[in-house]
PDB file of C-alpha atoms in Angstrom:
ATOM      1  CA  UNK A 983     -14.055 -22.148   5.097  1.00  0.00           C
ATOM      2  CA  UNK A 984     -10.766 -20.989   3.733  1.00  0.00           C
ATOM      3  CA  UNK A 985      -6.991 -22.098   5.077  1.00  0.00           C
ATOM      4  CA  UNK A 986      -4.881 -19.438   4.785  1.00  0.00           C
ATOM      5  CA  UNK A 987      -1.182 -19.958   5.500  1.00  0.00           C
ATOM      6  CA  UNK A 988       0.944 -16.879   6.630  1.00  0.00           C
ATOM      7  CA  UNK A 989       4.346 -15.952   7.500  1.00  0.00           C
ATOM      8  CA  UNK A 990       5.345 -14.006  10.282  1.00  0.00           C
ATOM      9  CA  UNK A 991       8.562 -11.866   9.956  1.00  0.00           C
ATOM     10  CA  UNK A 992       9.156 -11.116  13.761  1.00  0.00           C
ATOM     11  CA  UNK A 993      12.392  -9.112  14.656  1.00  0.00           C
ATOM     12  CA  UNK A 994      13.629  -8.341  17.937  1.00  0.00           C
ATOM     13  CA  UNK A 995      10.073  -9.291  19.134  1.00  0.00           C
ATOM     14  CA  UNK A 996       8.463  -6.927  17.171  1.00  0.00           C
ATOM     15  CA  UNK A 997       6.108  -8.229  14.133  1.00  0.00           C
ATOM     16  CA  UNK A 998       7.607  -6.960  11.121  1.00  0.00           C
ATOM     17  CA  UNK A 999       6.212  -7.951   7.886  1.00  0.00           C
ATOM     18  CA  UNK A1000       2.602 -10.801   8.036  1.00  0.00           C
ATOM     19  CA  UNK A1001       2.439 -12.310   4.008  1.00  0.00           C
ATOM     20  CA  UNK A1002       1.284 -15.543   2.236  1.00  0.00           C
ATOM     21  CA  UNK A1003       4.299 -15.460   0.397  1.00  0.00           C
ATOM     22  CA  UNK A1004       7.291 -17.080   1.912  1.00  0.00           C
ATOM     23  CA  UNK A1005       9.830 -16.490  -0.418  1.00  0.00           C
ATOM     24  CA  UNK A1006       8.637 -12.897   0.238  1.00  0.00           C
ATOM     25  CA  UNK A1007       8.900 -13.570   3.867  1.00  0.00           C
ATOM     26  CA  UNK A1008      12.505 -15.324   3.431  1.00  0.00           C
ATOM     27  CA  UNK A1009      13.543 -12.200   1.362  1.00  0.00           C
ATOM     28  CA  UNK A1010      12.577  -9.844   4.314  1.00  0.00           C
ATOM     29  CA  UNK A1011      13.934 -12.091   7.333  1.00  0.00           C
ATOM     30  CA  UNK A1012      17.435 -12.232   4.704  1.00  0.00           C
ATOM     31  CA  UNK A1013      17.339  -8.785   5.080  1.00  0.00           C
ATOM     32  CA  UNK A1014      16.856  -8.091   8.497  1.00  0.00           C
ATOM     33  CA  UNK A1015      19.483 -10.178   9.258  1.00  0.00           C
ATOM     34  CA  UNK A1016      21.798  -8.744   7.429  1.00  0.00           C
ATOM     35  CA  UNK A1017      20.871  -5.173   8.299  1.00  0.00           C
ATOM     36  CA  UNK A1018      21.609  -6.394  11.957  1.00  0.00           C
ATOM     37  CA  UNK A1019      24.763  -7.867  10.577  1.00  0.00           C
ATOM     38  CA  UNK A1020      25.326  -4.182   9.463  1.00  0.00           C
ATOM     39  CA  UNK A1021      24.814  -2.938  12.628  1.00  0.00           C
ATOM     40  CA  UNK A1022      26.935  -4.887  14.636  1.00  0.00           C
ATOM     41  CA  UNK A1023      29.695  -4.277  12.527  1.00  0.00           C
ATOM     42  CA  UNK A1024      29.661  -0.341  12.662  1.00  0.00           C
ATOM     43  CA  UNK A1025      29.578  -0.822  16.634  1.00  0.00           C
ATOM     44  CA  UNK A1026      32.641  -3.076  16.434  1.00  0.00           C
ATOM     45  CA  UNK A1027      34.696  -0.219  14.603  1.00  0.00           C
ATOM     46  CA  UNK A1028      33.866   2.355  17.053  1.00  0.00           C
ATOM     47  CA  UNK A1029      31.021   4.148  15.331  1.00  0.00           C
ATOM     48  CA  UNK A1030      28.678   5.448  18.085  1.00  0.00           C
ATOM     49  CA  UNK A1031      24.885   5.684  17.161  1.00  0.00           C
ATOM     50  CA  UNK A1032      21.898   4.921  18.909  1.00  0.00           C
ATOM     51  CA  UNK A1033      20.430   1.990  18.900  1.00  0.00           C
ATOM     52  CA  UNK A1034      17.413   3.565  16.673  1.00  0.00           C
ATOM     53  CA  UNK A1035      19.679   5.040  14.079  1.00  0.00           C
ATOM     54  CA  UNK A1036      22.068   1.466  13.992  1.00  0.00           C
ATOM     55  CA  UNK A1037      18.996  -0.044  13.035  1.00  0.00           C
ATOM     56  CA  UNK A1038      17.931   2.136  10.944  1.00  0.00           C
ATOM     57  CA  UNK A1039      20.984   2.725   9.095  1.00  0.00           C
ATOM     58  CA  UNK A1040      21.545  -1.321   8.824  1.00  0.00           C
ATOM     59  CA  UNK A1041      18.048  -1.427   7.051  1.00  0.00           C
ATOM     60  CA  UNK A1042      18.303   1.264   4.846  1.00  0.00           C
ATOM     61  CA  UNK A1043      21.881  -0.151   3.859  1.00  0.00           C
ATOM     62  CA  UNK A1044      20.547  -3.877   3.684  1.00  0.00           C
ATOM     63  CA  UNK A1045      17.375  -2.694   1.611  1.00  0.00           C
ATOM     64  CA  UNK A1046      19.665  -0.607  -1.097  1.00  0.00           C
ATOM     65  CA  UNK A1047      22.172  -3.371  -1.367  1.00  0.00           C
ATOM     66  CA  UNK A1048      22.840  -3.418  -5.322  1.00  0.00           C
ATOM     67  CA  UNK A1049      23.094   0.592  -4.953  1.00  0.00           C
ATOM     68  CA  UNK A1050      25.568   0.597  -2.142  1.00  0.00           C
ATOM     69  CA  UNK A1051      27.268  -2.095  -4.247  1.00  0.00           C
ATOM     70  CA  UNK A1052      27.636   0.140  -7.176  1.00  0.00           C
ATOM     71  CA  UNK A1053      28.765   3.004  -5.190  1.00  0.00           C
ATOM     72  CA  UNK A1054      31.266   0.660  -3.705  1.00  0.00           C
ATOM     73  CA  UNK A1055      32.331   0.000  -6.984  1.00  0.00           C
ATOM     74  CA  UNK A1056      32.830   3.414  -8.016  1.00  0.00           C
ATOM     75  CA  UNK A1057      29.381   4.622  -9.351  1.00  0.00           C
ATOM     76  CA  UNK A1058      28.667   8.260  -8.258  1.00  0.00           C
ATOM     77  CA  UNK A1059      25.703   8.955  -6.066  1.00  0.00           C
ATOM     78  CA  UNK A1060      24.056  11.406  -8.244  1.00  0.00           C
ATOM     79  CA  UNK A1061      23.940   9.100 -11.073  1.00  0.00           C
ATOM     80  CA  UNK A1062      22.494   6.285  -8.517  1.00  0.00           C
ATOM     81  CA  UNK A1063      19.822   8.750  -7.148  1.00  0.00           C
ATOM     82  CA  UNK A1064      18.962   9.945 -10.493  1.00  0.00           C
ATOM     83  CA  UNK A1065      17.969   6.178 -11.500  1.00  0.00           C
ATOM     84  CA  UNK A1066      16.260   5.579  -7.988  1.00  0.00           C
ATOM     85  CA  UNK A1067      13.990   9.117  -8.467  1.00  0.00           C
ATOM     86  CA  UNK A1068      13.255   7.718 -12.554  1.00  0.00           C
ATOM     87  CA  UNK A1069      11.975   4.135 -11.177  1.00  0.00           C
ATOM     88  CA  UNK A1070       9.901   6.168  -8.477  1.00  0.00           C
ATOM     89  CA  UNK A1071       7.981   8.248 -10.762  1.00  0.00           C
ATOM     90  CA  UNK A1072       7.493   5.197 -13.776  1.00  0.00           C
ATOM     91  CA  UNK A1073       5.831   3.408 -10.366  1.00  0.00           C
ATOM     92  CA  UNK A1074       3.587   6.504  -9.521  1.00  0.00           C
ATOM     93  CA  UNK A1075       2.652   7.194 -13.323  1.00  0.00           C
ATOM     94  CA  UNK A1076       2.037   3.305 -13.812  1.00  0.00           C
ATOM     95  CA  UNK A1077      -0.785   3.308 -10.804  1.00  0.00           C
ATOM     96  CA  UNK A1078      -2.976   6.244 -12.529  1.00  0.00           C
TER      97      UNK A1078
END
């Protein structure tokens, strides 16, 4: 009989993310965190959104971090999507 060790990502109460991995585990509770961190911060300057779409919007922020980043730093959109949409069909080609 095999041991198995697992991490549980919970957030909220809510089981997020089960993996052997913990630095993959860290990486995701590191996230989460700051994706809440996100959150609170809109509310603070007055920016009304549901709780749903906070959290959402803190995730999707938190998980595109070094895009945001470059963006923030003056890197247009386009040019950011344009990479993004490149890596996502090398990934799809590289499976078949």
């Amino acid at each position: 009989m095999a041991v198995i060790t697992q991490y549980v990502v919970q957030h909220k109460g809510v089981e997020k993310l089960v993996t052997t991995d913990k630095k993959e585990a860290d990486k995701y509770d590191k996230m989460l965190e700051v994706a809440d961190n996100l959150s609170a911060y809109l509310a603070a300057k007055g920016v009304e959104l549901t709780e749903s779409v906070s959290e959402e919007l803190g995730i999707l922020l938190s998980k595109n971090k070094d895009s945001v980043m470059k963006i923030m730093k003056g890197a247009e959109a386009d040019s950011i999507l344009e990479v993004e949409s490149a890596d996502v069909v090398e990934l799809s080609a590289a499976k078949k």
